[in-house]
Amino acid sequence: MTTQSFATTVADWAVGLMETLGAPGAGVAIALENLFPPLPSEVILPLAGFTAAQGTLVLWQVLVWTTAGSVVGAVLLYGLGAWLGRDRLRNIVDRMPLVKLEDVDKAETWFNRHGDWAVLIGRVIPIVRSLISIPAGVERMPLTRFLLFTTLGSGVWNTLLVGAGYLLGDQWHIVEESVGVFQKVVIVVAVLLIVWWLVKTLRNPDRPRHARQR
Protein backbone atom coordinates (compact mmCIF):
# COMPACT_ATOMS: atom_id res chain seq x y z
CA MET A 1 0.00 0.00 0.00
CA THR A 2 1.41 3.40 -1.00
CA THR A 3 1.58 6.34 1.39
CA GLN A 4 -1.16 8.13 -0.55
CA SER A 5 -3.52 5.15 -0.58
CA PHE A 6 -2.91 4.60 3.15
CA ALA A 7 -3.79 8.24 3.85
CA THR A 8 -6.95 7.87 1.77
CA THR A 9 -7.92 4.73 3.68
CA VAL A 10 -7.35 6.51 7.01
CA ALA A 11 -9.41 9.49 5.82
CA ASP A 12 -12.32 7.24 4.81
CA TRP A 13 -12.13 5.42 8.14
CA ALA A 14 -12.05 8.69 10.12
CA VAL A 15 -15.00 10.07 8.14
CA GLY A 16 -16.95 6.91 8.95
CA LEU A 17 -16.25 7.35 12.66
CA MET A 18 -17.29 10.98 12.63
CA GLU A 19 -20.45 10.24 10.66
CA THR A 20 -21.38 7.54 13.17
CA LEU A 21 -20.29 9.14 16.46
CA GLY A 22 -19.98 12.84 15.66
CA ALA A 23 -17.21 14.80 17.40
CA PRO A 24 -16.48 11.88 19.80
CA GLY A 25 -15.60 9.87 16.68
CA ALA A 26 -12.73 12.28 16.00
CA GLY A 27 -11.63 11.75 19.60
CA VAL A 28 -11.68 7.97 19.18
CA ALA A 29 -9.64 8.26 15.98
CA ILE A 30 -6.98 10.40 17.71
CA ALA A 31 -6.85 8.07 20.73
CA LEU A 32 -6.12 5.20 18.36
CA GLU A 33 -3.58 7.36 16.49
CA ASN A 34 -1.68 7.73 19.76
CA LEU A 35 -1.72 3.99 20.34
CA PHE A 36 -0.88 3.11 16.74
CA PRO A 37 1.53 5.79 15.39
CA PRO A 38 1.23 4.84 11.69
CA LEU A 39 -2.25 6.42 11.81
CA PRO A 40 -1.45 10.02 10.79
CA SER A 41 -2.88 12.82 12.92
CA GLU A 42 -2.01 15.17 10.06
CA VAL A 43 -4.81 13.48 8.10
CA ILE A 44 -7.37 12.97 10.86
CA LEU A 45 -7.22 16.40 12.51
CA PRO A 46 -7.46 18.62 9.40
CA LEU A 47 -10.24 16.39 8.09
CA ALA A 48 -12.11 16.90 11.37
CA GLY A 49 -11.64 20.64 10.96
CA PHE A 50 -12.94 20.52 7.40
CA THR A 51 -15.96 18.52 8.57
CA ALA A 52 -16.65 21.19 11.20
CA ALA A 53 -16.40 23.89 8.52
CA GLN A 54 -19.06 22.03 6.56
CA GLY A 55 -21.39 22.36 9.53
CA THR A 56 -21.51 18.63 10.24
CA LEU A 57 -19.57 19.00 13.51
CA VAL A 58 -19.15 21.83 16.03
CA LEU A 59 -15.60 23.19 16.06
CA TRP A 60 -15.16 23.56 19.83
CA GLN A 61 -16.50 20.05 20.38
CA VAL A 62 -13.99 18.68 17.88
CA LEU A 63 -11.15 20.43 19.75
CA VAL A 64 -12.34 19.13 23.13
CA TRP A 65 -12.85 15.55 21.96
CA THR A 66 -9.61 15.28 19.98
CA THR A 67 -7.63 16.63 22.92
CA ALA A 68 -9.40 14.20 25.25
CA GLY A 69 -8.60 11.38 22.81
CA SER A 70 -4.95 12.42 22.75
CA VAL A 71 -4.78 12.36 26.54
CA VAL A 72 -6.52 8.97 26.81
CA GLY A 73 -4.17 7.39 24.26
CA ALA A 74 -1.14 8.95 25.93
CA VAL A 75 -2.17 7.73 29.39
CA LEU A 76 -2.61 4.18 28.10
CA LEU A 77 0.91 4.25 26.63
CA TYR A 78 2.24 5.78 29.86
CA GLY A 79 0.65 2.95 31.84
CA LEU A 80 2.02 0.37 29.42
CA GLY A 81 5.53 1.79 29.77
CA ALA A 82 5.30 1.83 33.56
CA TRP A 83 3.95 -1.72 33.72
CA LEU A 84 6.23 -3.44 31.23
CA GLY A 85 9.48 -1.55 31.68
CA ARG A 86 11.95 -0.62 28.95
CA ASP A 87 13.30 -4.01 27.83
CA ARG A 88 10.03 -5.93 27.66
CA LEU A 89 8.33 -3.04 25.92
CA ARG A 90 11.07 -2.83 23.28
CA ASN A 91 10.72 -6.55 22.63
CA ILE A 92 6.98 -6.16 22.04
CA VAL A 93 7.36 -3.10 19.79
CA ASP A 94 10.02 -4.90 17.77
CA ARG A 95 7.42 -7.54 16.82
CA MET A 96 4.65 -5.08 15.92
CA PRO A 97 3.92 -4.40 12.24
CA LEU A 98 4.38 -0.86 10.91
CA VAL A 99 5.84 0.38 14.22
CA LYS A 100 9.57 1.12 14.09
CA LEU A 101 11.75 0.45 17.09
CA GLU A 102 13.90 3.41 16.03
CA ASP A 103 10.94 5.72 16.65
CA VAL A 104 10.68 4.47 20.23
CA ASP A 105 14.41 5.06 20.63
CA LYS A 106 14.02 8.63 19.33
CA ALA A 107 11.25 9.32 21.83
CA GLU A 108 13.32 7.85 24.66
CA THR A 109 16.38 9.90 23.70
CA TRP A 110 14.26 13.04 23.50
CA PHE A 111 12.76 12.38 26.95
CA ASN A 112 16.13 11.66 28.58
CA ARG A 113 17.64 14.80 27.08
CA HIS A 114 14.86 17.24 27.94
CA GLY A 115 13.25 15.70 31.01
CA ASP A 116 9.61 16.34 31.85
CA TRP A 117 9.39 19.21 29.36
CA ALA A 118 9.95 16.66 26.60
CA VAL A 119 6.31 15.62 27.01
CA LEU A 120 5.07 19.16 26.37
CA ILE A 121 7.39 19.87 23.44
CA GLY A 122 7.25 16.34 22.07
CA ARG A 123 3.47 16.52 21.60
CA VAL A 124 3.95 18.95 18.71
CA ILE A 125 6.77 17.05 16.99
CA PRO A 126 5.87 14.39 14.41
CA ILE A 127 7.10 10.85 15.19
CA VAL A 128 7.96 11.79 18.78
CA ARG A 129 4.45 12.96 19.73
CA SER A 130 2.80 9.55 19.65
CA LEU A 131 5.56 7.72 21.51
CA ILE A 132 6.86 10.18 24.10
CA SER A 133 4.43 8.71 26.64
CA ILE A 134 6.34 5.41 26.71
CA PRO A 135 9.62 6.68 28.24
CA ALA A 136 7.57 8.94 30.52
CA GLY A 137 5.88 5.82 31.88
CA VAL A 138 9.11 3.82 32.05
CA GLU A 139 10.76 6.62 34.04
CA ARG A 140 7.61 7.03 36.21
CA MET A 141 7.20 10.73 35.50
CA PRO A 142 4.71 12.14 38.09
CA LEU A 143 1.26 11.50 36.63
CA THR A 144 -0.12 14.95 37.40
CA ARG A 145 2.72 16.64 35.50
CA PHE A 146 2.37 14.14 32.68
CA LEU A 147 -1.36 14.88 32.36
CA LEU A 148 -0.80 18.65 32.49
CA PHE A 149 1.94 18.73 29.84
CA THR A 150 0.18 16.19 27.65
CA THR A 151 -3.06 18.16 27.70
CA LEU A 152 -1.31 21.46 26.92
CA GLY A 153 0.86 20.05 24.15
CA SER A 154 -1.97 18.06 22.59
CA GLY A 155 -4.28 21.06 22.77
CA VAL A 156 -1.80 23.18 20.83
CA TRP A 157 -1.15 20.52 18.18
CA ASN A 158 -4.81 19.66 17.72
CA THR A 159 -5.88 23.30 17.55
CA LEU A 160 -3.28 24.07 14.89
CA LEU A 161 -4.22 21.15 12.64
CA VAL A 162 -7.98 21.25 13.20
CA GLY A 163 -7.94 25.02 12.72
CA ALA A 164 -5.93 24.69 9.52
CA GLY A 165 -8.42 22.15 8.14
CA TYR A 166 -11.29 24.42 9.14
CA LEU A 167 -9.79 27.42 7.33
CA LEU A 168 -8.54 25.54 4.26
CA GLY A 169 -11.86 23.83 3.57
CA ASP A 170 -11.66 21.26 0.78
CA GLN A 171 -7.92 21.96 0.53
CA TRP A 172 -7.38 20.44 3.99
CA HIS A 173 -5.01 17.82 2.56
CA ILE A 174 -2.38 20.57 2.15
CA VAL A 175 -1.81 20.26 5.90
CA GLU A 176 -0.54 16.70 5.51
CA GLU A 177 2.04 17.82 2.96
CA SER A 178 3.15 20.73 5.16
CA VAL A 179 3.53 18.50 8.22
CA GLY A 180 5.60 16.11 6.11
CA VAL A 181 7.99 18.94 5.29
CA PHE A 182 8.02 20.00 8.96
CA GLN A 183 8.85 16.44 9.98
CA LYS A 184 11.86 16.37 7.65
CA VAL A 185 13.05 19.71 9.03
CA VAL A 186 12.73 18.41 12.60
CA ILE A 187 14.77 15.32 11.76
CA VAL A 188 17.51 17.38 10.07
CA VAL A 189 17.67 19.82 13.01
CA ALA A 190 17.81 16.93 15.50
CA VAL A 191 20.68 15.30 13.59
CA LEU A 192 22.59 18.60 13.44
CA LEU A 193 22.14 19.14 17.18
CA ILE A 194 23.39 15.65 17.93
CA VAL A 195 26.44 16.16 15.68
CA TRP A 196 27.13 19.55 17.33
CA TRP A 197 26.89 17.98 20.79
CA LEU A 198 29.24 15.13 19.83
CA VAL A 199 31.82 17.50 18.33
CA LYS A 200 31.66 19.75 21.41
CA THR A 201 32.04 16.76 23.75
CA LEU A 202 34.96 15.26 21.84
CA ARG A 203 36.77 18.60 21.72
CA ASN A 204 36.31 19.19 25.44
CA PRO A 205 36.38 15.73 27.07
CA ASP A 206 37.59 17.06 30.45
CA ARG A 207 35.21 19.99 30.75
CA PRO A 208 32.48 18.26 32.81
CA ARG A 209 35.09 16.90 35.25
CA HIS A 210 36.69 20.31 35.75
CA ALA A 211 33.31 21.90 36.21
CA ARG A 212 32.49 19.45 38.96
CA GLN A 213 35.84 20.12 40.72
CA ARG A 214 35.10 23.85 40.87
mmCIF file of N, CA and C in Angstrom, residues 124-182:
data_model
loop_
_atom_site.group_PDB
_atom_site.id
_atom_site.type_symbol
_atom_site.label_atom_id
_atom_site.label_comp_id
_atom_site.label_asym_id
_atom_site.label_seq_id
_atom_site.Cartn_x
_atom_site.Cartn_y
_atom_site.Cartn_z
ATOM 1 N N VAL A 124 4.124 18.211 19.959
ATOM 2 C CA VAL A 124 3.955 18.952 18.710
ATOM 3 C C VAL A 124 5.032 18.589 17.694
ATOM 4 N N ILE A 125 5.734 17.486 17.927
ATOM 5 C CA ILE A 125 6.773 17.054 16.995
ATOM 6 C C ILE A 125 6.369 15.720 16.385
ATOM 7 N N PRO A 126 6.229 15.659 15.059
ATOM 8 C CA PRO A 126 5.873 14.394 14.406
ATOM 9 C C PRO A 126 6.844 13.286 14.794
ATOM 10 N N ILE A 127 6.369 12.061 14.793
ATOM 11 C CA ILE A 127 7.101 10.852 15.191
ATOM 12 C C ILE A 127 7.183 10.768 16.710
ATOM 13 N N VAL A 128 7.774 11.807 17.326
ATOM 14 C CA VAL A 128 7.958 11.791 18.782
ATOM 15 C C VAL A 128 6.628 11.859 19.514
ATOM 16 N N ARG A 129 5.667 12.628 18.993
ATOM 17 C CA ARG A 129 4.450 12.964 19.733
ATOM 18 C C ARG A 129 3.633 11.744 20.158
ATOM 19 N N SER A 130 3.617 10.721 19.328
ATOM 20 C CA SER A 130 2.804 9.553 19.646
ATOM 21 C C SER A 130 3.490 8.598 20.615
ATOM 22 N N LEU A 131 4.818 8.715 20.738
ATOM 23 C CA LEU A 131 5.558 7.718 21.507
ATOM 24 C C LEU A 131 6.225 8.272 22.760
ATOM 25 N N ILE A 132 6.180 9.589 22.956
ATOM 26 C CA ILE A 132 6.863 10.178 24.100
ATOM 27 C C ILE A 132 6.289 9.687 25.431
ATOM 28 N N SER A 133 5.056 9.198 25.413
ATOM 29 C CA SER A 133 4.425 8.705 26.644
ATOM 30 C C SER A 133 5.105 7.446 27.169
ATOM 31 N N ILE A 134 5.721 6.674 26.289
ATOM 32 C CA ILE A 134 6.337 5.413 26.712
ATOM 33 C C ILE A 134 7.504 5.645 27.665
ATOM 34 N N PRO A 135 8.530 6.435 27.272
ATOM 35 C CA PRO A 135 9.616 6.675 28.238
ATOM 36 C C PRO A 135 9.150 7.431 29.473
ATOM 37 N N ALA A 136 8.112 8.260 29.343
ATOM 38 C CA ALA A 136 7.573 8.944 30.520
ATOM 39 C C ALA A 136 7.034 7.925 31.518
ATOM 40 N N GLY A 137 6.374 6.877 31.008
ATOM 41 C CA GLY A 137 5.879 5.815 31.877
ATOM 42 C C GLY A 137 6.995 4.960 32.440
ATOM 43 N N VAL A 138 7.970 4.632 31.592
ATOM 44 C CA VAL A 138 9.107 3.822 32.046
ATOM 45 C C VAL A 138 9.848 4.528 33.176
ATOM 46 N N GLU A 139 10.027 5.842 33.041
ATOM 47 C CA GLU A 139 10.758 6.624 34.043
ATOM 48 C C GLU A 139 9.867 7.064 35.200
ATOM 49 N N ARG A 140 8.574 6.685 35.159
ATOM 50 C CA ARG A 140 7.610 7.026 36.207
ATOM 51 C C ARG A 140 7.549 8.537 36.461
ATOM 52 N N MET A 141 7.431 9.294 35.374
ATOM 53 C CA MET A 141 7.201 10.731 35.500
ATOM 54 C C MET A 141 5.935 10.936 36.334
ATOM 55 N N PRO A 142 5.921 11.902 37.284
ATOM 56 C CA PRO A 142 4.705 12.135 38.088
ATOM 57 C C PRO A 142 3.480 12.298 37.195
ATOM 58 N N LEU A 143 2.422 11.557 37.507
ATOM 59 C CA LEU A 143 1.257 11.498 36.633
ATOM 60 C C LEU A 143 0.580 12.858 36.465
ATOM 61 N N THR A 144 0.537 13.654 37.528
ATOM 62 C CA THR A 144 -0.119 14.952 37.404
ATOM 63 C C THR A 144 0.611 15.849 36.410
ATOM 64 N N ARG A 145 1.937 15.843 36.448
ATOM 65 C CA ARG A 145 2.723 16.639 35.498
ATOM 66 C C ARG A 145 2.571 16.079 34.088
ATOM 67 N N PHE A 146 2.538 14.770 33.984
ATOM 68 C CA PHE A 146 2.367 14.145 32.676
ATOM 69 C C PHE A 146 1.028 14.555 32.059
ATOM 70 N N LEU A 147 -0.031 14.500 32.858
ATOM 71 C CA LEU A 147 -1.356 14.882 32.359
ATOM 72 C C LEU A 147 -1.400 16.355 31.959
ATOM 73 N N LEU A 148 -0.796 17.216 32.780
ATOM 74 C CA LEU A 148 -0.796 18.650 32.490
ATOM 75 C C LEU A 148 -0.079 18.948 31.174
ATOM 76 N N PHE A 149 1.153 18.432 31.042
ATOM 77 C CA PHE A 149 1.940 18.728 29.842
ATOM 78 C C PHE A 149 1.355 18.059 28.605
ATOM 79 N N THR A 150 0.798 16.875 28.778
ATOM 80 C CA THR A 150 0.184 16.188 27.646
ATOM 81 C C THR A 150 -1.035 16.947 27.145
ATOM 82 N N THR A 151 -1.856 17.414 28.078
ATOM 83 C CA THR A 151 -3.059 18.163 27.698
ATOM 84 C C THR A 151 -2.693 19.466 26.988
ATOM 85 N N LEU A 152 -1.720 20.191 27.534
ATOM 86 C CA LEU A 152 -1.309 21.456 26.924
ATOM 87 C C LEU A 152 -0.717 21.241 25.533
ATOM 88 N N GLY A 153 0.215 20.303 25.435
ATOM 89 C CA GLY A 153 0.856 20.047 24.147
ATOM 90 C C GLY A 153 -0.114 19.520 23.108
ATOM 91 N N SER A 154 -0.976 18.617 23.517
ATOM 92 C CA SER A 154 -1.971 18.057 22.593
ATOM 93 C C SER A 154 -2.959 19.128 22.161
ATOM 94 N N GLY A 155 -3.345 19.994 23.107
ATOM 95 C CA GLY A 155 -4.280 21.063 22.771
ATOM 96 C C GLY A 155 -3.719 21.987 21.707
ATOM 97 N N VAL A 156 -2.441 22.313 21.824
ATOM 98 C CA VAL A 156 -1.799 23.181 20.829
ATOM 99 C C VAL A 156 -1.755 22.506 19.466
ATOM 100 N N TRP A 157 -1.268 21.265 19.445
ATOM 101 C CA TRP A 157 -1.147 20.521 18.179
ATOM 102 C C TRP A 157 -2.507 20.342 17.511
ATOM 103 N N ASN A 158 -3.480 19.914 18.279
ATOM 104 C CA ASN A 158 -4.813 19.664 17.724
ATOM 105 C C ASN A 158 -5.460 20.954 17.214
ATOM 106 N N THR A 159 -5.298 22.028 17.973
ATOM 107 C CA THR A 159 -5.883 23.301 17.554
ATOM 108 C C THR A 159 -5.271 23.792 16.248
ATOM 109 N N LEU A 160 -3.960 23.648 16.116
ATOM 110 C CA LEU A 160 -3.284 24.070 14.893
ATOM 111 C C LEU A 160 -3.786 23.296 13.678
ATOM 112 N N LEU A 161 -3.859 21.971 13.804
ATOM 113 C CA LEU A 161 -4.217 21.149 12.645
ATOM 114 C C LEU A 161 -5.716 21.186 12.365
ATOM 115 N N VAL A 162 -6.532 21.143 13.405
ATOM 116 C CA VAL A 162 -7.979 21.251 13.200
ATOM 117 C C VAL A 162 -8.315 22.631 12.634
ATOM 118 N N GLY A 163 -7.697 23.667 13.204
ATOM 119 C CA GLY A 163 -7.939 25.018 12.723
ATOM 120 C C GLY A 163 -7.517 25.200 11.270
ATOM 121 N N ALA A 164 -6.391 24.595 10.904
ATOM 122 C CA ALA A 164 -5.934 24.688 9.520
ATOM 123 C C ALA A 164 -6.926 24.017 8.576
ATOM 124 N N GLY A 165 -7.423 22.846 8.964
ATOM 125 C CA GLY A 165 -8.417 22.154 8.144
ATOM 126 C C GLY A 165 -9.708 22.942 8.034
ATOM 127 N N TYR A 166 -10.076 23.611 9.126
ATOM 128 C CA TYR A 166 -11.294 24.418 9.140
ATOM 129 C C TYR A 166 -11.171 25.597 8.170
ATOM 130 N N LEU A 167 -9.995 26.240 8.171
ATOM 131 C CA LEU A 167 -9.785 27.421 7.329
ATOM 132 C C LEU A 167 -9.540 27.059 5.859
ATOM 133 N N LEU A 168 -8.877 25.924 5.635
ATOM 134 C CA LEU A 168 -8.536 25.538 4.260
ATOM 135 C C LEU A 168 -9.713 24.919 3.512
ATOM 136 N N GLY A 169 -10.704 24.432 4.234
ATOM 137 C CA GLY A 169 -11.863 23.831 3.570
ATOM 138 C C GLY A 169 -11.494 22.574 2.804
ATOM 139 N N ASP A 170 -11.919 22.487 1.537
ATOM 140 C CA ASP A 170 -11.661 21.265 0.778
ATOM 141 C C ASP A 170 -10.201 21.116 0.367
ATOM 142 N N GLN A 171 -9.365 22.078 0.750
ATOM 143 C CA GLN A 171 -7.917 21.958 0.531
ATOM 144 C C GLN A 171 -7.196 21.481 1.799
ATOM 145 N N TRP A 172 -7.943 20.858 2.706
ATOM 146 C CA TRP A 172 -7.384 20.444 3.990
ATOM 147 C C TRP A 172 -6.180 19.529 3.856
ATOM 148 N N HIS A 173 -6.106 18.787 2.744
ATOM 149 C CA HIS A 173 -5.009 17.822 2.561
ATOM 150 C C HIS A 173 -3.647 18.508 2.457
ATOM 151 N N ILE A 174 -3.637 19.835 2.202
ATOM 152 C CA ILE A 174 -2.378 20.570 2.151
ATOM 153 C C ILE A 174 -1.642 20.470 3.489
ATOM 154 N N VAL A 175 -2.404 20.349 4.561
ATOM 155 C CA VAL A 175 -1.810 20.265 5.895
ATOM 156 C C VAL A 175 -0.898 19.050 6.001
ATOM 157 N N GLU A 176 -1.342 17.925 5.458
ATOM 158 C CA GLU A 176 -0.540 16.700 5.511
ATOM 159 C C GLU A 176 0.806 16.922 4.838
ATOM 160 N N GLU A 177 0.801 17.571 3.679
ATOM 161 C CA GLU A 177 2.038 17.824 2.958
ATOM 162 C C GLU A 177 2.949 18.752 3.758
ATOM 163 N N SER A 178 2.367 19.777 4.373
ATOM 164 C CA SER A 178 3.154 20.732 5.158
ATOM 165 C C SER A 178 3.779 20.067 6.377
ATOM 166 N N VAL A 179 3.003 19.204 7.055
ATOM 167 C CA VAL A 179 3.526 18.502 8.223
ATOM 168 C C VAL A 179 4.653 17.562 7.811
ATOM 169 N N GLY A 180 4.533 16.969 6.614
ATOM 170 C CA GLY A 180 5.596 16.110 6.113
ATOM 171 C C GLY A 180 6.894 16.870 5.951
ATOM 172 N N VAL A 181 6.799 18.092 5.428
ATOM 173 C CA VAL A 181 7.988 18.941 5.293
ATOM 174 C C VAL A 181 8.527 19.303 6.676
ATOM 175 N N PHE A 182 7.619 19.658 7.592
ATOM 176 C CA PHE A 182 8.019 20.004 8.956
ATOM 177 C C PHE A 182 8.736 18.839 9.627
#
